[in-house]
mmCIF file of N, CA and C in Angstrom:
data_model
loop_
_atom_site.group_PDB
_atom_site.id
_atom_site.type_symbol
_atom_site.label_atom_id
_atom_site.label_comp_id
_atom_site.label_asym_id
_atom_site.label_seq_id
_atom_site.Cartn_x
_atom_site.Cartn_y
_atom_site.Cartn_z
ATOM 1 N N MET A 1 -4.439 -18.058 -28.246
ATOM 2 C CA MET A 1 -2.463 -18.998 -27.751
ATOM 3 C C MET A 1 -2.200 -17.857 -29.286
ATOM 4 N N ALA A 2 -0.760 -17.033 -28.935
ATOM 5 C CA ALA A 2 -0.512 -16.741 -29.921
ATOM 6 C C ALA A 2 0.957 -18.326 -31.411
ATOM 7 N N GLU A 3 0.581 -17.612 -32.489
ATOM 8 C CA GLU A 3 0.805 -18.984 -33.780
ATOM 9 C C GLU A 3 2.088 -18.827 -33.980
ATOM 10 N N ARG A 4 2.247 -19.876 -33.973
ATOM 11 C CA ARG A 4 3.628 -20.203 -34.744
ATOM 12 C C ARG A 4 3.664 -20.247 -36.119
ATOM 13 N N ASP A 5 3.378 -22.009 -36.549
ATOM 14 C CA ASP A 5 2.623 -22.275 -38.071
ATOM 15 C C ASP A 5 2.402 -21.266 -39.094
ATOM 16 N N LEU A 6 3.656 -20.612 -40.160
ATOM 17 C CA LEU A 6 2.646 -19.858 -40.785
ATOM 18 C C LEU A 6 1.792 -20.541 -41.500
ATOM 19 N N GLN A 7 1.827 -21.251 -42.174
ATOM 20 C CA GLN A 7 0.519 -21.829 -43.211
ATOM 21 C C GLN A 7 -0.685 -21.228 -42.368
ATOM 22 N N THR A 8 -0.745 -21.494 -40.921
ATOM 23 C CA THR A 8 -2.094 -21.081 -39.558
ATOM 24 C C THR A 8 -1.971 -19.845 -40.257
ATOM 25 N N LEU A 9 -0.876 -19.353 -39.999
ATOM 26 C CA LEU A 9 -0.501 -17.220 -40.012
ATOM 27 C C LEU A 9 -1.625 -17.052 -40.826
ATOM 28 N N LEU A 10 -1.055 -17.302 -42.135
ATOM 29 C CA LEU A 10 -2.120 -16.785 -43.059
ATOM 30 C C LEU A 10 -3.241 -17.116 -43.815
ATOM 31 N N LYS A 11 -3.134 -18.446 -43.114
ATOM 32 C CA LYS A 11 -4.586 -18.905 -43.583
ATOM 33 C C LYS A 11 -5.459 -18.114 -42.748
ATOM 34 N N GLY A 12 -5.061 -17.105 -41.001
ATOM 35 C CA GLY A 12 -6.181 -16.749 -40.019
ATOM 36 C C GLY A 12 -6.079 -15.295 -40.524
ATOM 37 N N LEU A 13 -5.361 -15.187 -41.432
ATOM 38 C CA LEU A 13 -4.454 -13.304 -41.864
ATOM 39 C C LEU A 13 -6.339 -12.472 -42.305
ATOM 40 N N LYS A 14 -5.683 -11.264 -41.548
ATOM 41 C CA LYS A 14 -7.333 -10.030 -42.306
ATOM 42 C C LYS A 14 -6.342 -9.042 -41.871
ATOM 43 N N VAL A 15 -6.608 -8.723 -42.529
ATOM 44 C CA VAL A 15 -6.277 -6.417 -42.220
ATOM 45 C C VAL A 15 -6.791 -6.108 -41.387
ATOM 46 N N HIS A 16 -6.659 -5.169 -40.460
ATOM 47 C CA HIS A 16 -7.583 -4.532 -39.852
ATOM 48 C C HIS A 16 -6.926 -2.769 -40.568
ATOM 49 N N LEU A 17 -7.668 -1.588 -40.499
ATOM 50 C CA LEU A 17 -7.109 -0.456 -41.096
ATOM 51 C C LEU A 17 -7.573 0.049 -40.166
ATOM 52 N N HIS A 18 -6.183 0.830 -39.436
ATOM 53 C CA HIS A 18 -6.778 2.132 -38.538
ATOM 54 C C HIS A 18 -6.791 3.385 -39.220
ATOM 55 N N GLY A 19 -7.669 5.221 -38.334
ATOM 56 C CA GLY A 19 -8.425 5.403 -38.620
ATOM 57 C C GLY A 19 -6.811 6.225 -39.217
ATOM 58 N N GLY A 20 -6.895 7.277 -39.591
ATOM 59 C CA GLY A 20 -6.109 8.117 -39.786
ATOM 60 C C GLY A 20 -5.319 8.378 -40.809
ATOM 61 N N VAL A 21 -3.892 9.390 -40.607
ATOM 62 C CA VAL A 21 -3.168 8.928 -41.561
ATOM 63 C C VAL A 21 -1.720 8.753 -40.801
ATOM 64 N N TRP A 22 -0.382 7.906 -41.342
ATOM 65 C CA TRP A 22 0.372 8.275 -39.838
ATOM 66 C C TRP A 22 1.800 9.314 -40.553
ATOM 67 N N ARG A 23 2.805 9.231 -40.162
ATOM 68 C CA ARG A 23 4.788 9.711 -40.335
ATOM 69 C C ARG A 23 5.618 9.339 -39.412
ATOM 70 N N PHE A 24 6.323 9.206 -39.884
ATOM 71 C CA PHE A 24 7.007 8.282 -39.271
ATOM 72 C C PHE A 24 8.324 10.019 -38.717
ATOM 73 N N VAL A 25 8.919 9.600 -37.854
ATOM 74 C CA VAL A 25 10.148 10.892 -37.700
ATOM 75 C C VAL A 25 10.398 10.324 -36.201
ATOM 76 N N SER A 26 11.973 11.642 -36.680
ATOM 77 C CA SER A 26 12.741 11.026 -34.860
ATOM 78 C C SER A 26 13.052 12.585 -35.114
ATOM 79 N N MET A 27 13.331 12.054 -33.746
ATOM 80 C CA MET A 27 13.169 13.225 -33.090
ATOM 81 C C MET A 27 14.894 13.117 -31.678
ATOM 82 N N PRO A 28 15.253 13.628 -31.469
ATOM 83 C CA PRO A 28 16.134 13.710 -29.948
ATOM 84 C C PRO A 28 15.106 12.438 -28.236
ATOM 85 N N ALA A 29 13.857 12.632 -28.361
ATOM 86 C CA ALA A 29 13.203 12.465 -27.103
ATOM 87 C C ALA A 29 12.033 11.910 -27.941
ATOM 88 N N PRO A 30 11.570 11.138 -27.551
ATOM 89 C CA PRO A 30 10.193 10.187 -27.887
ATOM 90 C C PRO A 30 9.235 11.855 -28.225
ATOM 91 N N LEU A 31 7.925 11.373 -29.120
ATOM 92 C CA LEU A 31 6.985 12.694 -28.799
ATOM 93 C C LEU A 31 5.364 12.405 -28.107
ATOM 94 N N PRO A 32 5.493 12.234 -27.501
ATOM 95 C CA PRO A 32 4.159 12.492 -26.576
ATOM 96 C C PRO A 32 2.258 11.933 -26.633
ATOM 97 N N ASP A 33 2.658 12.050 -28.397
ATOM 98 C CA ASP A 33 1.376 11.524 -29.008
ATOM 99 C C ASP A 33 1.777 10.509 -29.375
ATOM 100 N N ALA A 34 2.857 10.097 -29.653
ATOM 101 C CA ALA A 34 3.578 8.025 -30.720
ATOM 102 C C ALA A 34 2.347 6.921 -30.184
ATOM 103 N N ILE A 35 2.412 6.749 -31.089
ATOM 104 C CA ILE A 35 1.425 5.442 -31.225
ATOM 105 C C ILE A 35 2.696 4.024 -31.022
ATOM 106 N N MET A 36 3.785 4.774 -31.694
ATOM 107 C CA MET A 36 4.895 3.661 -31.481
ATOM 108 C C MET A 36 6.500 4.153 -31.462
ATOM 109 N N GLY A 37 6.620 3.579 -30.557
ATOM 110 C CA GLY A 37 7.987 4.380 -31.229
ATOM 111 C C GLY A 37 9.612 3.575 -30.937
ATOM 112 N N PHE A 38 10.729 3.781 -31.005
ATOM 113 C CA PHE A 38 12.302 2.603 -31.051
ATOM 114 C C PHE A 38 12.767 3.457 -30.866
ATOM 115 N N LYS A 39 13.778 3.468 -29.742
ATOM 116 C CA LYS A 39 15.141 4.902 -29.281
ATOM 117 C C LYS A 39 16.510 3.819 -30.344
ATOM 118 N N GLU A 40 16.515 4.306 -31.121
ATOM 119 C CA GLU A 40 18.234 3.960 -32.194
ATOM 120 C C GLU A 40 19.402 5.305 -31.880
ATOM 121 N N ARG A 41 20.268 4.678 -32.321
ATOM 122 C CA ARG A 41 21.402 5.949 -32.157
ATOM 123 C C ARG A 41 21.599 7.028 -32.714
ATOM 124 N N GLU A 42 20.646 7.319 -32.926
ATOM 125 C CA GLU A 42 20.794 8.268 -33.974
ATOM 126 C C GLU A 42 19.355 9.478 -33.604
ATOM 127 N N GLY A 43 18.790 8.784 -32.671
ATOM 128 C CA GLY A 43 17.732 9.503 -31.806
ATOM 129 C C GLY A 43 16.327 8.773 -31.309
ATOM 130 N N TRP A 44 14.859 8.756 -31.268
ATOM 131 C CA TRP A 44 14.074 8.560 -31.308
ATOM 132 C C TRP A 44 12.728 8.047 -32.518
ATOM 133 N N THR A 45 12.610 6.946 -33.258
ATOM 134 C CA THR A 45 11.808 7.095 -34.478
ATOM 135 C C THR A 45 10.480 7.295 -33.476
ATOM 136 N N SER A 46 9.882 8.496 -33.428
ATOM 137 C CA SER A 46 8.174 7.841 -33.376
ATOM 138 C C SER A 46 7.235 7.787 -34.190
ATOM 139 N N ILE A 47 6.038 7.496 -34.024
ATOM 140 C CA ILE A 47 5.077 7.472 -35.042
ATOM 141 C C ILE A 47 4.427 7.529 -35.242
ATOM 142 N N THR A 48 3.289 9.169 -35.550
ATOM 143 C CA THR A 48 2.513 9.900 -34.975
ATOM 144 C C THR A 48 1.559 9.951 -35.862
ATOM 145 N N GLU A 49 0.476 11.102 -36.247
ATOM 146 C CA GLU A 49 -0.905 11.466 -37.089
ATOM 147 C C GLU A 49 -0.077 12.284 -37.749
ATOM 148 N N ALA A 50 0.065 12.160 -39.356
ATOM 149 C CA ALA A 50 0.466 12.969 -39.883
ATOM 150 C C ALA A 50 -0.099 14.534 -39.344
ATOM 151 N N LEU A 51 0.676 14.955 -40.214
ATOM 152 C CA LEU A 51 0.029 17.172 -40.023
ATOM 153 C C LEU A 51 -0.307 17.473 -41.488
ATOM 154 N N ALA A 52 -0.954 18.116 -41.689
ATOM 155 C CA ALA A 52 -1.433 19.705 -42.909
ATOM 156 C C ALA A 52 0.075 19.188 -44.018
ATOM 157 N N THR A 53 0.827 19.867 -42.636
ATOM 158 C CA THR A 53 2.324 19.327 -43.517
ATOM 159 C C THR A 53 3.278 18.594 -43.985
ATOM 160 N N THR A 54 2.632 17.390 -43.160
ATOM 161 C CA THR A 54 3.629 16.569 -43.494
ATOM 162 C C THR A 54 3.482 16.471 -45.608
ATOM 163 N N PRO A 55 4.426 15.842 -45.596
ATOM 164 C CA PRO A 55 4.645 15.988 -47.183
ATOM 165 C C PRO A 55 3.363 14.122 -47.781
ATOM 166 N N ALA A 56 3.238 14.077 -48.905
ATOM 167 C CA ALA A 56 2.371 12.684 -49.461
ATOM 168 C C ALA A 56 3.064 12.273 -49.226
ATOM 169 N N GLU A 57 4.925 11.917 -49.309
ATOM 170 C CA GLU A 57 5.399 11.115 -49.674
ATOM 171 C C GLU A 57 5.797 10.032 -48.023
ATOM 172 N N GLN A 58 5.438 10.767 -47.214
ATOM 173 C CA GLN A 58 5.678 10.350 -45.720
ATOM 174 C C GLN A 58 4.282 9.856 -45.118
ATOM 175 N N GLN A 59 3.383 10.348 -45.691
ATOM 176 C CA GLN A 59 2.117 9.801 -45.276
ATOM 177 C C GLN A 59 1.763 8.103 -45.009
ATOM 178 N N PHE A 60 1.219 7.636 -44.759
ATOM 179 C CA PHE A 60 1.080 6.480 -44.539
ATOM 180 C C PHE A 60 0.291 5.867 -43.848
ATOM 181 N N VAL A 61 -0.723 4.856 -44.248
ATOM 182 C CA VAL A 61 -1.781 4.290 -43.662
ATOM 183 C C VAL A 61 -0.596 2.768 -42.064
ATOM 184 N N TRP A 62 -1.927 2.707 -41.196
ATOM 185 C CA TRP A 62 -1.890 1.606 -40.314
ATOM 186 C C TRP A 62 -2.213 0.395 -40.297
ATOM 187 N N LEU A 63 -1.541 -0.218 -41.692
ATOM 188 C CA LEU A 63 -2.113 -2.193 -40.975
ATOM 189 C C LEU A 63 -2.100 -2.949 -40.313
ATOM 190 N N GLU A 64 -3.242 -3.139 -39.346
ATOM 191 C CA GLU A 64 -2.774 -4.354 -38.099
ATOM 192 C C GLU A 64 -3.219 -5.719 -38.621
ATOM 193 N N LEU A 65 -2.238 -6.295 -38.642
ATOM 194 C CA LEU A 65 -2.102 -7.532 -38.805
ATOM 195 C C LEU A 65 -3.167 -8.397 -37.905
ATOM 196 N N THR A 66 -3.994 -8.865 -37.644
ATOM 197 C CA THR A 66 -5.352 -9.804 -36.713
ATOM 198 C C THR A 66 -4.406 -11.035 -36.464
ATOM 199 N N VAL A 67 -3.911 -11.404 -36.835
ATOM 200 C CA VAL A 67 -4.437 -13.181 -36.738
ATOM 201 C C VAL A 67 -2.908 -12.532 -35.289
ATOM 202 N N TYR A 68 -3.177 -13.960 -34.570
ATOM 203 C CA TYR A 68 -1.849 -13.340 -33.378
ATOM 204 C C TYR A 68 -1.323 -14.074 -33.664
ATOM 205 N N SER A 69 0.391 -13.701 -33.863
ATOM 206 C CA SER A 69 1.857 -14.477 -34.097
ATOM 207 C C SER A 69 2.323 -13.869 -33.154
ATOM 208 N N ASP A 70 2.518 -15.124 -32.750
ATOM 209 C CA ASP A 70 3.421 -15.644 -31.964
ATOM 210 C C ASP A 70 5.673 -15.090 -32.259
ATOM 211 N N LEU A 71 6.014 -13.961 -31.068
ATOM 212 C CA LEU A 71 6.917 -14.013 -31.506
ATOM 213 C C LEU A 71 8.031 -14.688 -32.422
ATOM 214 N N ASN A 72 7.902 -15.624 -32.003
ATOM 215 C CA ASN A 72 8.903 -16.625 -32.265
ATOM 216 C C ASN A 72 8.400 -17.304 -33.921
ATOM 217 N N ALA A 73 7.307 -16.570 -34.359
ATOM 218 C CA ALA A 73 6.960 -17.745 -35.801
ATOM 219 C C ALA A 73 8.329 -17.310 -36.743
ATOM 220 N N VAL A 74 8.301 -18.117 -38.108
ATOM 221 C CA VAL A 74 9.324 -17.762 -38.371
ATOM 222 C C VAL A 74 8.393 -17.335 -39.909
ATOM 223 N N GLY A 75 9.032 -15.882 -40.775
ATOM 224 C CA GLY A 75 8.234 -16.041 -42.387
ATOM 225 C C GLY A 75 7.502 -15.343 -42.435
ATOM 226 N N PHE A 76 6.692 -15.497 -41.230
ATOM 227 C CA PHE A 76 5.205 -14.343 -41.208
ATOM 228 C C PHE A 76 5.740 -13.087 -42.177
ATOM 229 N N LEU A 77 6.321 -12.142 -41.375
ATOM 230 C CA LEU A 77 6.656 -10.896 -41.707
ATOM 231 C C LEU A 77 7.660 -10.903 -43.406
ATOM 232 N N ALA A 78 7.982 -12.161 -43.294
ATOM 233 C CA ALA A 78 8.896 -12.097 -44.489
ATOM 234 C C ALA A 78 7.158 -12.222 -45.437
ATOM 235 N N ALA A 79 6.991 -13.014 -45.551
ATOM 236 C CA ALA A 79 6.149 -14.020 -46.605
ATOM 237 C C ALA A 79 4.730 -12.548 -47.240
ATOM 238 N N VAL A 80 4.440 -11.710 -45.817
ATOM 239 C CA VAL A 80 3.982 -10.615 -46.317
ATOM 240 C C VAL A 80 4.301 -9.232 -46.955
ATOM 241 N N SER A 81 5.598 -9.096 -45.913
ATOM 242 C CA SER A 81 6.466 -7.977 -47.421
ATOM 243 C C SER A 81 7.114 -8.505 -49.037
ATOM 244 N N ALA A 82 7.311 -9.772 -49.082
ATOM 245 C CA ALA A 82 7.540 -10.378 -50.518
ATOM 246 C C ALA A 82 6.402 -9.942 -51.538
ATOM 247 N N ALA A 83 4.840 -10.427 -50.435
ATOM 248 C CA ALA A 83 3.635 -10.102 -51.610
ATOM 249 C C ALA A 83 3.803 -8.540 -51.530
ATOM 250 N N LEU A 84 3.743 -7.532 -50.719
ATOM 251 C CA LEU A 84 4.248 -6.632 -51.313
ATOM 252 C C LEU A 84 5.100 -6.012 -51.604
ATOM 253 N N ALA A 85 6.342 -6.357 -51.724
ATOM 254 C CA ALA A 85 6.709 -6.275 -52.283
ATOM 255 C C ALA A 85 6.296 -6.355 -53.913
ATOM 256 N N ALA A 86 6.509 -8.004 -54.407
ATOM 257 C CA ALA A 86 6.367 -8.203 -55.696
ATOM 258 C C ALA A 86 4.501 -6.743 -56.087
ATOM 259 N N ALA A 87 4.233 -6.737 -55.442
ATOM 260 C CA ALA A 87 2.884 -5.287 -56.425
ATOM 261 C C ALA A 87 3.852 -4.758 -56.276
ATOM 262 N N LYS A 88 4.843 -3.787 -56.011
ATOM 263 C CA LYS A 88 5.746 -2.634 -56.451
ATOM 264 C C LYS A 88 5.178 -1.763 -54.723
ATOM 265 N N ILE A 89 5.012 -2.108 -53.844
ATOM 266 C CA ILE A 89 4.191 -1.618 -52.905
ATOM 267 C C ILE A 89 5.387 -1.425 -51.325
ATOM 268 N N PRO A 90 6.050 0.171 -50.738
ATOM 269 C CA PRO A 90 6.493 0.326 -49.717
ATOM 270 C C PRO A 90 5.953 -0.364 -48.506
ATOM 271 N N CYS A 91 6.965 -1.265 -47.794
ATOM 272 C CA CYS A 91 6.198 -0.989 -46.258
ATOM 273 C C CYS A 91 7.191 -0.832 -45.211
ATOM 274 N N ASN A 92 6.678 -0.750 -44.525
ATOM 275 C CA ASN A 92 7.493 -0.872 -43.044
ATOM 276 C C ASN A 92 6.148 -1.728 -41.784
ATOM 277 N N ALA A 93 6.965 -2.432 -41.425
ATOM 278 C CA ALA A 93 7.077 -3.625 -40.415
ATOM 279 C C ALA A 93 7.031 -2.866 -39.052
ATOM 280 N N VAL A 94 6.398 -3.365 -37.894
ATOM 281 C CA VAL A 94 6.681 -3.776 -36.525
ATOM 282 C C VAL A 94 6.471 -5.094 -35.983
ATOM 283 N N ALA A 95 7.019 -5.396 -35.483
ATOM 284 C CA ALA A 95 6.412 -6.152 -34.951
ATOM 285 C C ALA A 95 5.790 -5.892 -33.294
ATOM 286 N N ALA A 96 5.455 -6.430 -33.080
ATOM 287 C CA ALA A 96 4.151 -5.655 -31.137
ATOM 288 C C ALA A 96 3.841 -7.455 -30.982
ATOM 289 N N TYR A 97 3.771 -6.832 -29.236
ATOM 290 C CA TYR A 97 3.266 -8.645 -28.849
ATOM 291 C C TYR A 97 2.514 -9.594 -29.408
ATOM 292 N N HIS A 98 0.972 -9.112 -29.802
ATOM 293 C CA HIS A 98 0.202 -9.436 -29.905
ATOM 294 C C HIS A 98 0.193 -9.807 -31.404
ATOM 295 N N HIS A 99 0.561 -8.553 -31.967
ATOM 296 C CA HIS A 99 -0.214 -8.634 -33.723
ATOM 297 C C HIS A 99 1.257 -7.689 -34.713
ATOM 298 N N ASP A 100 1.211 -8.128 -35.874
ATOM 299 C CA ASP A 100 1.966 -7.069 -36.410
ATOM 300 C C ASP A 100 1.583 -5.824 -37.540
ATOM 301 N N HIS A 101 2.089 -5.448 -37.218
ATOM 302 C CA HIS A 101 1.820 -3.813 -37.840
ATOM 303 C C HIS A 101 2.251 -3.864 -39.211
ATOM 304 N N ILE A 102 1.547 -2.820 -40.356
ATOM 305 C CA ILE A 102 2.034 -2.981 -41.510
ATOM 306 C C ILE A 102 1.725 -1.424 -42.119
ATOM 307 N N PHE A 103 2.420 -0.324 -41.982
ATOM 308 C CA PHE A 103 2.488 1.062 -42.373
ATOM 309 C C PHE A 103 3.435 0.994 -44.161
ATOM 310 N N VAL A 104 2.189 1.614 -44.518
ATOM 311 C CA VAL A 104 2.474 1.610 -46.068
ATOM 312 C C VAL A 104 1.870 2.747 -46.786
ATOM 313 N N PRO A 105 1.781 3.130 -48.036
ATOM 314 C CA PRO A 105 1.916 4.527 -48.488
ATOM 315 C C PRO A 105 0.047 5.017 -48.128
ATOM 316 N N ALA A 106 -0.263 5.973 -47.924
ATOM 317 C CA ALA A 106 -1.683 6.476 -48.050
ATOM 318 C C ALA A 106 -2.461 5.966 -48.520
ATOM 319 N N GLU A 107 -1.593 6.337 -50.238
ATOM 320 C CA GLU A 107 -2.266 6.352 -51.904
ATOM 321 C C GLU A 107 -2.448 4.702 -51.747
ATOM 322 N N LYS A 108 -1.405 4.055 -50.910
ATOM 323 C CA LYS A 108 -1.611 2.241 -51.614
ATOM 324 C C LYS A 108 -2.202 0.971 -50.573
ATOM 325 N N ALA A 109 -3.314 2.645 -49.866
ATOM 326 C CA ALA A 109 -4.166 1.204 -48.542
ATOM 327 C C ALA A 109 -4.501 -0.011 -49.451
ATOM 328 N N GLU A 110 -5.550 0.644 -50.360
ATOM 329 C CA GLU A 110 -6.487 -0.475 -50.847
ATOM 330 C C GLU A 110 -5.938 -1.746 -51.064
ATOM 331 N N GLU A 111 -5.096 -0.905 -52.059
ATOM 332 C CA GLU A 111 -4.443 -2.365 -53.208
ATOM 333 C C GLU A 111 -3.343 -3.424 -51.610
ATOM 334 N N ALA A 112 -2.678 -2.259 -50.789
ATOM 335 C CA ALA A 112 -2.423 -3.695 -49.658
ATOM 336 C C ALA A 112 -2.895 -4.536 -48.955
ATOM 337 N N ILE A 113 -4.298 -3.765 -48.335
ATOM 338 C CA ILE A 113 -4.994 -4.620 -47.879
ATOM 339 C C ILE A 113 -5.732 -5.923 -49.329
ATOM 340 N N GLY A 114 -6.134 -5.773 -50.336
ATOM 341 C CA GLY A 114 -6.082 -6.873 -51.069
ATOM 342 C C GLY A 114 -5.047 -7.814 -51.455
ATOM 343 N N VAL A 115 -3.839 -6.837 -51.162
ATOM 344 C CA VAL A 115 -2.281 -7.869 -51.325
ATOM 345 C C VAL A 115 -2.405 -8.929 -50.623
ATOM 346 N N ILE A 116 -2.150 -7.895 -48.615
ATOM 347 C CA ILE A 116 -2.148 -9.216 -48.208
ATOM 348 C C ILE A 116 -3.374 -9.989 -47.479
ATOM 349 N N GLU A 117 -4.524 -9.420 -47.849
ATOM 350 C CA GLU A 117 -5.328 -11.001 -47.449
ATOM 351 C C GLU A 117 -5.585 -11.701 -48.560
ATOM 352 N N ALA A 118 -4.911 -11.390 -49.886
ATOM 353 C CA ALA A 118 -4.859 -12.829 -50.607
ATOM 354 C C ALA A 118 -3.800 -14.050 -50.328
ATOM 355 N N LEU A 119 -2.969 -13.310 -49.345
ATOM 356 C CA LEU A 119 -2.173 -14.529 -48.841
ATOM 357 C C LEU A 119 -2.916 -15.892 -48.234
ATOM 358 N N SER A 120 -3.605 -15.416 -47.500
ATOM 359 C CA SER A 120 -5.023 -16.194 -46.395
ATOM 360 C C SER A 120 -5.649 -17.539 -47.896
ATOM 361 N N ARG A 121 -5.843 -17.096 -49.201
ATOM 362 C CA ARG A 121 -6.942 -17.544 -49.886
ATOM 363 C C ARG A 121 -5.674 -18.520 -50.672
ATOM 364 N N PRO A 122 -6.290 -19.984 -51.000
ATOM 365 C CA PRO A 122 -5.065 -21.240 -51.466
ATOM 366 C C PRO A 122 -5.060 -21.196 -52.637
#
């Protein structure tokens, strides 16, 4: 069952690192190999695997927050993004039906996981 209570969400917080390196692109139409996409006024934002030619500053790792968060939970992503901001780690968040997903620069993966999982410790 989806959880709404912030303290319960943080207490159960674990991170799953998906394999691969990812990039965000904006195109007129969604890319067929996208793992996620969103239609904006300017075009489709698609998240796809990074290419060999993708610049390092556009390479991200995909961190899934494995706690089952309710879409009406308040403050969960704010707590995660605030902790990452305090550690000077940029993040891009995507809320999906069962879980929230965070994309951080590839070179910051291990540090970001440590920062996020520290939120579950008293």
